[in-house]
PDB file of N, CA and C in Angstrom:
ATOM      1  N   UNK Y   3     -16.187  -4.204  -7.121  1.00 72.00           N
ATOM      2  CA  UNK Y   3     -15.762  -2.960  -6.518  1.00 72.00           C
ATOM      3  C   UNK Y   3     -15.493  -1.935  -7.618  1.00 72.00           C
ATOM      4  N   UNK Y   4     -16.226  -0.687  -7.409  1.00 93.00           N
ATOM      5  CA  UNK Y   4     -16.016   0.353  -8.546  1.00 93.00           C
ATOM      6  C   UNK Y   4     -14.571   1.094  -8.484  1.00 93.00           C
ATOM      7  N   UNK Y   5     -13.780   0.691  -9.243  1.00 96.00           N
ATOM      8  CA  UNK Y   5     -12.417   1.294  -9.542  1.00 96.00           C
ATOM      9  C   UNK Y   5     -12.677   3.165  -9.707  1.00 96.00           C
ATOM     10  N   UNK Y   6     -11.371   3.474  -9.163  1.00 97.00           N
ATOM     11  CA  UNK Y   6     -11.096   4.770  -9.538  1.00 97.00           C
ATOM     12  C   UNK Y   6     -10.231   5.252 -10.425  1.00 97.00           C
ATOM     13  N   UNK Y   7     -10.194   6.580 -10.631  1.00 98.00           N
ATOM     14  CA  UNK Y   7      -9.031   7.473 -11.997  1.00 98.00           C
ATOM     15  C   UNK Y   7      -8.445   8.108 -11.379  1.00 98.00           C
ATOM     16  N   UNK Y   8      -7.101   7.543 -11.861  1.00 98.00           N
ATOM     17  CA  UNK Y   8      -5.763   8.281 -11.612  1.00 98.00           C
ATOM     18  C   UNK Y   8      -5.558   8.733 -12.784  1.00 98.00           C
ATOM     19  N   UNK Y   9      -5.377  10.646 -12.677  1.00 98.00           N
ATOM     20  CA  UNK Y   9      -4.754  11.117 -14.118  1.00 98.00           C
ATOM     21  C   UNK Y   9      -3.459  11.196 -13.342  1.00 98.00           C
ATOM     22  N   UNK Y  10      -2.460  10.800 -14.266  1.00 98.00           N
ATOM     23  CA  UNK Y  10      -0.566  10.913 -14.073  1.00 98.00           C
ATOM     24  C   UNK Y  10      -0.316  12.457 -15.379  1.00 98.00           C
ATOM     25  N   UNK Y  11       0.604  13.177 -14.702  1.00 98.00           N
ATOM     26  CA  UNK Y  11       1.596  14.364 -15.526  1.00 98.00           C
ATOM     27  C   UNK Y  11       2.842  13.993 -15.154  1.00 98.00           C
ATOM     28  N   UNK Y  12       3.620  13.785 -16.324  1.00 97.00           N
ATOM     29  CA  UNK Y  12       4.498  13.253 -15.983  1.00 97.00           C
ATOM     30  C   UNK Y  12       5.542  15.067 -16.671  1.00 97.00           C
ATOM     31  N   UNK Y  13       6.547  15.213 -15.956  1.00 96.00           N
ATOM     32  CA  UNK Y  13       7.557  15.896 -16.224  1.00 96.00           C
ATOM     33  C   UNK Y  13       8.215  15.675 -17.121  1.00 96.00           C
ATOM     34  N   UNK Y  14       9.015  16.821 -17.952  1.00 94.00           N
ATOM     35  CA  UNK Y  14       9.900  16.321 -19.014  1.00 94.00           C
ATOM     36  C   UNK Y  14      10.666  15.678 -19.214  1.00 94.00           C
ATOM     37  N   UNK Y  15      11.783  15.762 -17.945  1.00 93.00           N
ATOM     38  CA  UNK Y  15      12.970  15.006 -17.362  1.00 93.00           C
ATOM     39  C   UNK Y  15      12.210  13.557 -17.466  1.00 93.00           C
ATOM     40  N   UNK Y  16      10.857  13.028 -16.568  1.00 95.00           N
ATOM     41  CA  UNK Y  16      10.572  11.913 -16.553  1.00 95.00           C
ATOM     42  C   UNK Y  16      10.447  11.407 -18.116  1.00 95.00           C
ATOM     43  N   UNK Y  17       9.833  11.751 -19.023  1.00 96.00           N
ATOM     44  CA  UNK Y  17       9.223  12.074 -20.382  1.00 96.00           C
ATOM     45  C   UNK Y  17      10.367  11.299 -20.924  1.00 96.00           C
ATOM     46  N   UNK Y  18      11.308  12.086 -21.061  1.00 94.00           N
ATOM     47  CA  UNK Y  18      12.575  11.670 -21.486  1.00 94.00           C
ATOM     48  C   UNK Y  18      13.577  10.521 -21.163  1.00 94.00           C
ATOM     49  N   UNK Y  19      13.118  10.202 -19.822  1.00 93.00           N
ATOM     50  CA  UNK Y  19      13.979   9.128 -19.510  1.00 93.00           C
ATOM     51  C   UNK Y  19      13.178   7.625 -19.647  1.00 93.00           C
ATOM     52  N   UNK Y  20      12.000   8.091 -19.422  1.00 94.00           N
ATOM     53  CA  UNK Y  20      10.840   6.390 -20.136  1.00 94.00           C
ATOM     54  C   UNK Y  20      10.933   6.529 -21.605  1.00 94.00           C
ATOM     55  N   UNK Y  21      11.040   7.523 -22.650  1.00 95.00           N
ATOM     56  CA  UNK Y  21      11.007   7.023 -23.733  1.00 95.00           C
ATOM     57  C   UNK Y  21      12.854   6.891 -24.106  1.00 95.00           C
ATOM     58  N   UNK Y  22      13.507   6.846 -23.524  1.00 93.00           N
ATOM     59  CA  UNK Y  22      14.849   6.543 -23.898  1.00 93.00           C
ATOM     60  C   UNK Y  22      15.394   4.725 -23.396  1.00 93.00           C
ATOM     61  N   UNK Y  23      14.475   4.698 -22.267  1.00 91.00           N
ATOM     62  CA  UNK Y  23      14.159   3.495 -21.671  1.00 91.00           C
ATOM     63  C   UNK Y  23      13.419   1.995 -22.839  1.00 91.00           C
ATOM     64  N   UNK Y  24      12.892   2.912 -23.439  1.00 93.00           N
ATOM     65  CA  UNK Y  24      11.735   2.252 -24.594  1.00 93.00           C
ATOM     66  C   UNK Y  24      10.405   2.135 -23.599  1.00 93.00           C
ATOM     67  N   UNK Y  25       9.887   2.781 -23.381  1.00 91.00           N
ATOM     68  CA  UNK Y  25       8.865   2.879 -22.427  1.00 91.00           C
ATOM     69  C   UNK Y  25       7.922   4.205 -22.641  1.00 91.00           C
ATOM     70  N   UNK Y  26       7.769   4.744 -23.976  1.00 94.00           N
ATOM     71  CA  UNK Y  26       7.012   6.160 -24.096  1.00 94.00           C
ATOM     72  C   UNK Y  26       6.000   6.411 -23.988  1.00 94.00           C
ATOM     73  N   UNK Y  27       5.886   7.336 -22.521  1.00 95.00           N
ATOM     74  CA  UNK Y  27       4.059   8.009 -22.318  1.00 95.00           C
ATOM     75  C   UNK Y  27       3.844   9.146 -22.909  1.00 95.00           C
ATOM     76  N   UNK Y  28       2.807   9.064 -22.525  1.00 96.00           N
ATOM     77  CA  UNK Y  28       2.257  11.001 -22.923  1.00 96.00           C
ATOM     78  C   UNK Y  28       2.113  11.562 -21.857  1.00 96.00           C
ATOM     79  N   UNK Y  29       2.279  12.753 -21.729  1.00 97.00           N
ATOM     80  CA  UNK Y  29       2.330  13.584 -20.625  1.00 97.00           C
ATOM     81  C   UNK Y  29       1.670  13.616 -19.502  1.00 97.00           C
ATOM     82  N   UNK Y  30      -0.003  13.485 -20.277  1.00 98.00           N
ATOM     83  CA  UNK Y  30      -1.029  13.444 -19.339  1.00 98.00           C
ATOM     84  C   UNK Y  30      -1.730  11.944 -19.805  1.00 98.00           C
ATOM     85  N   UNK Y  31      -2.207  11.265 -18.596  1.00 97.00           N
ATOM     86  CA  UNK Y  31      -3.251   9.794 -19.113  1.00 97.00           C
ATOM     87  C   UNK Y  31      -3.468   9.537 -17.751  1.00 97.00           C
ATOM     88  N   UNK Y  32      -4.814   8.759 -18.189  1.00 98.00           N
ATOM     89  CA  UNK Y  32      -5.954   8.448 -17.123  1.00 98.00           C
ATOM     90  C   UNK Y  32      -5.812   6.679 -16.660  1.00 98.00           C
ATOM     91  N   UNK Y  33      -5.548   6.497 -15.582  1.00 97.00           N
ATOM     92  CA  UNK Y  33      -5.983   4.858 -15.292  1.00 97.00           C
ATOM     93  C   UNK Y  33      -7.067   4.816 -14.431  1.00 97.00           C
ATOM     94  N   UNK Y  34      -7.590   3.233 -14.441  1.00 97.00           N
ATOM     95  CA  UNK Y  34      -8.169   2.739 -13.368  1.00 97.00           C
ATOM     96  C   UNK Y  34      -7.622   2.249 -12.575  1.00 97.00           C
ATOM     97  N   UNK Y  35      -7.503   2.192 -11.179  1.00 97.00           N
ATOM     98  CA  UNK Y  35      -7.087   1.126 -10.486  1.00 97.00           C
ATOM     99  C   UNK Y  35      -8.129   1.275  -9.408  1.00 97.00           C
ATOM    100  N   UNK Y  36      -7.609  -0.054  -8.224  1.00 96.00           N
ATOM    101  CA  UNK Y  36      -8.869  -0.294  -7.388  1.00 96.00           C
ATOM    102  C   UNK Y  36      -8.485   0.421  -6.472  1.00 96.00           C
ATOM    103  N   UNK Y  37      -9.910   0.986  -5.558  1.00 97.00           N
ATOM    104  CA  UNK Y  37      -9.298   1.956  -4.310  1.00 97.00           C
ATOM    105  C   UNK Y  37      -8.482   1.063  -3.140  1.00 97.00           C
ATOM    106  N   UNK Y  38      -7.704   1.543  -2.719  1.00 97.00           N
ATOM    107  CA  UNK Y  38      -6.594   1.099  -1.414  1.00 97.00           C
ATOM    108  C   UNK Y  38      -5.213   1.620  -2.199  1.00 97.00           C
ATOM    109  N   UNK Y  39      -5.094   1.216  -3.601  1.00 97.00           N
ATOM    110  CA  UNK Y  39      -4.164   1.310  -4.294  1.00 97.00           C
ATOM    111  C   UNK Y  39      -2.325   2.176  -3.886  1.00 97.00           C
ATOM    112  N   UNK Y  40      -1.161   1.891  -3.652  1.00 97.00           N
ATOM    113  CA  UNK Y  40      -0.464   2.668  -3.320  1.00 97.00           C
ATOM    114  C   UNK Y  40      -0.221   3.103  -4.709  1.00 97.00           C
ATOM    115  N   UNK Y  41       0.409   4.678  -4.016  1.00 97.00           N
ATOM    116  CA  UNK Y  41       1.193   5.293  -5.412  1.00 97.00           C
ATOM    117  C   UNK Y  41       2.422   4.547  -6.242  1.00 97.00           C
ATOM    118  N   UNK Y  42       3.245   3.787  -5.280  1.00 97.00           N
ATOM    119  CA  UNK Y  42       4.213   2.672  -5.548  1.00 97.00           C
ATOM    120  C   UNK Y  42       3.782   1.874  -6.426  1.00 97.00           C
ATOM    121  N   UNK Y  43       2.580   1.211  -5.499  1.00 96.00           N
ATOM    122  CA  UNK Y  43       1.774   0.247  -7.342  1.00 96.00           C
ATOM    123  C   UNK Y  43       1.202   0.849  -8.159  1.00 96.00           C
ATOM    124  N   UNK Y  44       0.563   1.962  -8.648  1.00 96.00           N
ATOM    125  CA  UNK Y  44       0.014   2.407  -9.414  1.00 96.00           C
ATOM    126  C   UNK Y  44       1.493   2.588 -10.602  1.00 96.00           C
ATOM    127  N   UNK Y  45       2.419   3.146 -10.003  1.00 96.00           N
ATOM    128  CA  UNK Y  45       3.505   2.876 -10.980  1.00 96.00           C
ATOM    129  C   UNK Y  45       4.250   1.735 -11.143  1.00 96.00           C
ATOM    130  N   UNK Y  46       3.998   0.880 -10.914  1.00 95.00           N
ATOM    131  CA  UNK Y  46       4.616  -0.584 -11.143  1.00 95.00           C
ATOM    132  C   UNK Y  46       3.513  -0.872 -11.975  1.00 95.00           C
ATOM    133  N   UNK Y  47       2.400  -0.385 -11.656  1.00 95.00           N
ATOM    134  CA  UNK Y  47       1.235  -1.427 -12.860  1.00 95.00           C
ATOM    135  C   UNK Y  47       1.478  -0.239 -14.067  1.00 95.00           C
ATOM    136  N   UNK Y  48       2.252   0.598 -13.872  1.00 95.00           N
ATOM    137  CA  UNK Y  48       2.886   1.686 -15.113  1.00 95.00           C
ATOM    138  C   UNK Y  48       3.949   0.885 -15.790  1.00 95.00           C
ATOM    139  N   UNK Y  49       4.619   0.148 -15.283  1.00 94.00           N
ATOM    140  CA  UNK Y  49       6.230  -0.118 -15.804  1.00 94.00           C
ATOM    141  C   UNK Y  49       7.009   1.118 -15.109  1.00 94.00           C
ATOM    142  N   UNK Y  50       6.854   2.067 -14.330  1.00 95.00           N
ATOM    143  CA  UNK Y  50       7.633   3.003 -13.820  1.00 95.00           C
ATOM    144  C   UNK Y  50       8.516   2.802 -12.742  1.00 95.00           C
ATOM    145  N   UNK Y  51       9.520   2.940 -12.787  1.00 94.00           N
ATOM    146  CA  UNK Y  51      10.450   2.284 -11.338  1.00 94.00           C
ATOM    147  C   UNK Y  51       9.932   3.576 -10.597  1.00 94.00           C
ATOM    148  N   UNK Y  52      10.102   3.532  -9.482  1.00 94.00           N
ATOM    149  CA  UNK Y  52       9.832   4.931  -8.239  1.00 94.00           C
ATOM    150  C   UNK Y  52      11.033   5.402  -8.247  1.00 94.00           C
ATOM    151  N   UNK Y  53      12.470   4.805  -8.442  1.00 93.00           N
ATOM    152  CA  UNK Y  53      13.674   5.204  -8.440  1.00 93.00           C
ATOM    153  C   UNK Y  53      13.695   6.668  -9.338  1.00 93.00           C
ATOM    154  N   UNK Y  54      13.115   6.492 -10.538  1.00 94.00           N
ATOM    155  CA  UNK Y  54      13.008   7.232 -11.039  1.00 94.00           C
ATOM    156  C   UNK Y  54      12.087   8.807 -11.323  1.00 94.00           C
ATOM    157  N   UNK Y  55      10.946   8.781  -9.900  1.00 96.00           N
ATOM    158  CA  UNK Y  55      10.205   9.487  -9.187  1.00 96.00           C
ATOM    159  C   UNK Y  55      10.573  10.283  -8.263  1.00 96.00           C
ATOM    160  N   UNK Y  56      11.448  10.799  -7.866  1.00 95.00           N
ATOM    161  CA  UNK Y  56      11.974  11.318  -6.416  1.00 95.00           C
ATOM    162  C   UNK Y  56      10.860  12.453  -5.677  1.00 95.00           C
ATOM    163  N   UNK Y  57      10.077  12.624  -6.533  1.00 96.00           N
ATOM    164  CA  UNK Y  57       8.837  13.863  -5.996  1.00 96.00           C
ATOM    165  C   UNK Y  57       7.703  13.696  -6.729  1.00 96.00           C
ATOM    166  N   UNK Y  58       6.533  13.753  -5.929  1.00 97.00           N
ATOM    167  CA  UNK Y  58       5.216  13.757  -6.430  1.00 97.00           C
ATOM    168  C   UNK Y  58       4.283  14.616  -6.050  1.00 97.00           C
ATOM    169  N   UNK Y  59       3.972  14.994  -6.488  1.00 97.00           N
ATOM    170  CA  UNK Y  59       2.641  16.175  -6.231  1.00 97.00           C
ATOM    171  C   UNK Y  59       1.275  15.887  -6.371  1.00 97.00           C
ATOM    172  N   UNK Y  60       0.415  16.156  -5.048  1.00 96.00           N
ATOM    173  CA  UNK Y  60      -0.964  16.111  -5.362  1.00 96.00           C
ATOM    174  C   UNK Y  60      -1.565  18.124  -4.963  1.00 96.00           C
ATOM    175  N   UNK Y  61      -2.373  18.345  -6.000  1.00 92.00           N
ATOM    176  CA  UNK Y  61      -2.664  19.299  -5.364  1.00 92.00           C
ATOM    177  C   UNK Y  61      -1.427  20.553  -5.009  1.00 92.00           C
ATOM    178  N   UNK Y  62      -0.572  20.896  -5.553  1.00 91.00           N
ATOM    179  CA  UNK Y  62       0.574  21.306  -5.576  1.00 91.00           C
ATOM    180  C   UNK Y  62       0.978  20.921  -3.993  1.00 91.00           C
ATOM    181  N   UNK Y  63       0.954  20.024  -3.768  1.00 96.00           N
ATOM    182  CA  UNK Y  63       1.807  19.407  -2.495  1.00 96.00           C
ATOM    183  C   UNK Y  63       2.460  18.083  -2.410  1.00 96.00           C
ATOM    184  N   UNK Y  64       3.984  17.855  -1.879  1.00 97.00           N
ATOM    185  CA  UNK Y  64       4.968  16.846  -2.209  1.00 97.00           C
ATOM    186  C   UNK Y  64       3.606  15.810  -1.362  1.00 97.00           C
ATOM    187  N   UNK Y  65       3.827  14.605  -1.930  1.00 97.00           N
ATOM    188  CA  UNK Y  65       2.999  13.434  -0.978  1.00 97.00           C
ATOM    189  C   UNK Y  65       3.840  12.116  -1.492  1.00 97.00           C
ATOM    190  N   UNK Y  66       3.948  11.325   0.149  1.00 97.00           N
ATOM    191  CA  UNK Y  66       5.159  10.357  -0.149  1.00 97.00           C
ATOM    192  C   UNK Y  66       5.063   9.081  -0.975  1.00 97.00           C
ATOM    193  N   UNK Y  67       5.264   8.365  -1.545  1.00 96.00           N
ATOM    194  CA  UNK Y  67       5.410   7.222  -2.635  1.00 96.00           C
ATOM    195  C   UNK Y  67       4.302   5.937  -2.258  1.00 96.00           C
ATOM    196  N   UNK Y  68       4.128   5.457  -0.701  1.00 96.00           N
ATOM    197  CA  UNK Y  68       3.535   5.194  -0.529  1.00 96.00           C
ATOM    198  C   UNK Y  68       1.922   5.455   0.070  1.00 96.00           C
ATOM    199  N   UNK Y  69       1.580   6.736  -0.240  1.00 97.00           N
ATOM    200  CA  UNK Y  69       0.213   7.245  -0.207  1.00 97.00           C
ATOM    201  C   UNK Y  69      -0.774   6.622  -0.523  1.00 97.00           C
ATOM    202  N   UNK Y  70      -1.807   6.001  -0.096  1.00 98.00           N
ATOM    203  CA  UNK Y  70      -2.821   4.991  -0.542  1.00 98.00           C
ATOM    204  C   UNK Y  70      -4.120   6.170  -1.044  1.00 98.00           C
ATOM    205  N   UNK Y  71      -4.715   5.642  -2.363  1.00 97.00           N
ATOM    206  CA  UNK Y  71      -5.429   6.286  -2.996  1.00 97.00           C
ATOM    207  C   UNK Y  71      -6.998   5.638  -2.899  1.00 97.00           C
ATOM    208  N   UNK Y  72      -7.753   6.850  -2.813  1.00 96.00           N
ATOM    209  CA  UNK Y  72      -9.091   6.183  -2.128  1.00 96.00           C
ATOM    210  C   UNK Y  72     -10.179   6.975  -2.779  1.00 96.00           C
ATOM    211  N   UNK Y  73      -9.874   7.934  -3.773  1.00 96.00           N
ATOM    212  CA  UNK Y  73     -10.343   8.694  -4.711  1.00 96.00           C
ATOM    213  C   UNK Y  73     -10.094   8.841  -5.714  1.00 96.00           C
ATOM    214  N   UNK Y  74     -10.711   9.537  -7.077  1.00 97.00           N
ATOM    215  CA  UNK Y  74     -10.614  10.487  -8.296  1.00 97.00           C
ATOM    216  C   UNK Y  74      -9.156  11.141  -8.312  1.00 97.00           C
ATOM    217  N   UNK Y  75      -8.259  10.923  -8.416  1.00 97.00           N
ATOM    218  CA  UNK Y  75      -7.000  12.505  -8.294  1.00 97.00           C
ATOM    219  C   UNK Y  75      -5.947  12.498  -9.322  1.00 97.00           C
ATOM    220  N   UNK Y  76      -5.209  13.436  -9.200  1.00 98.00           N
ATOM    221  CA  UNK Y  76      -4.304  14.175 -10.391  1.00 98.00           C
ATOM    222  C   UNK Y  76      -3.182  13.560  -9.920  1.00 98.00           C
ATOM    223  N   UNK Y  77      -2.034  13.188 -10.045  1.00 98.00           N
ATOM    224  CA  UNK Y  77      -0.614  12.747  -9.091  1.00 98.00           C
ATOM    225  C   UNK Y  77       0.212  13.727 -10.625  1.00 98.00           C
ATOM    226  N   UNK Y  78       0.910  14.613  -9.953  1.00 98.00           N
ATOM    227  CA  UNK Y  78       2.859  14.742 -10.918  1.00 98.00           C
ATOM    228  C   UNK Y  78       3.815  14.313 -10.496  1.00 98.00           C
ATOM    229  N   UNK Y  79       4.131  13.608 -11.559  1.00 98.00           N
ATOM    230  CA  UNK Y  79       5.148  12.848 -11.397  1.00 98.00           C
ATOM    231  C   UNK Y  79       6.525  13.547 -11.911  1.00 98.00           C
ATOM    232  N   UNK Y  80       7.519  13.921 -11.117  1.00 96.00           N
ATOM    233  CA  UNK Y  80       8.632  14.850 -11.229  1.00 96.00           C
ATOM    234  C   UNK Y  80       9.873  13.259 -11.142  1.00 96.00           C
ATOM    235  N   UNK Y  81      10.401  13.749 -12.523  1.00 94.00           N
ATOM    236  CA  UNK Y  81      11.931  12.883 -12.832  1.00 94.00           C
ATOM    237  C   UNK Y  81      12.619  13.574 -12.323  1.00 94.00           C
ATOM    238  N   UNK Y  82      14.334  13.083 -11.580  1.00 88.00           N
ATOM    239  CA  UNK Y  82      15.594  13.992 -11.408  1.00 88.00           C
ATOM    240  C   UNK Y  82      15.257  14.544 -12.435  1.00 88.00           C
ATOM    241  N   UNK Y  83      15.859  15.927 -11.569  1.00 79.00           N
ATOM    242  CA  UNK Y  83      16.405  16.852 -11.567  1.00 79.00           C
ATOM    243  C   UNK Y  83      17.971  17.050 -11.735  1.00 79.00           C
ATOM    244  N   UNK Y  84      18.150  17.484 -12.708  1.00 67.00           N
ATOM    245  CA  UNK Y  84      20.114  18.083 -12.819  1.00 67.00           C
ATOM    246  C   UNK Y  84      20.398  19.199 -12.235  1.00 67.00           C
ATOM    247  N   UNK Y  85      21.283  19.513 -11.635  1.00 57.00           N
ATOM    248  CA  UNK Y  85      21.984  20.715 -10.892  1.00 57.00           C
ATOM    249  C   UNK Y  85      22.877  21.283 -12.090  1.00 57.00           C
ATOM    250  N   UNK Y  86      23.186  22.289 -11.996  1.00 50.00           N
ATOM    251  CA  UNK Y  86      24.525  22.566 -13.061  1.00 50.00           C
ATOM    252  C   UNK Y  86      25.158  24.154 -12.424  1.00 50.00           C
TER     253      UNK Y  86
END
């Protein structure tokens, strides 16, 4: 079965809290995974808890954690947010 690409953007807030974790990405990077794939596993086969996801964007639109991926696509990945 021909796998697809997930590019991940990950936010600063996120940025910051995987490499404080010991877990450091780069902003932008490409995977394969197989189509059906949830967004949930695509970040577990990251090391990414979802806890730490509270919003995702495809296409500048929120889409929920378990979204099954069946194409090519972009996902942002938004860390909390602080209020002040």
């Amino acid at each position: 079965m021909e796998k697809i690409t997930i590019t991940l953007k990950l936010s600063e807030s996120l940025l910051c809290i995987l490499k404080d974790a010991g877990n450091p990405r780069p902003e932008t990077f490409q995977i394969q995974v197989e189509p059906g794939s949830s967004i949930r596993r695509v970040l577990a086969s990251q090391s990414i808890n979802p806890l730490l996801v509270p919003m995702i964007s495809r296409d500048s639109r929120k889409i929920p954690l378990d979204t099954i991926l069946e194409e090519d696509v972009t996902l942002t990945l938004y860390g909390p947010l602080a209020g002040g």
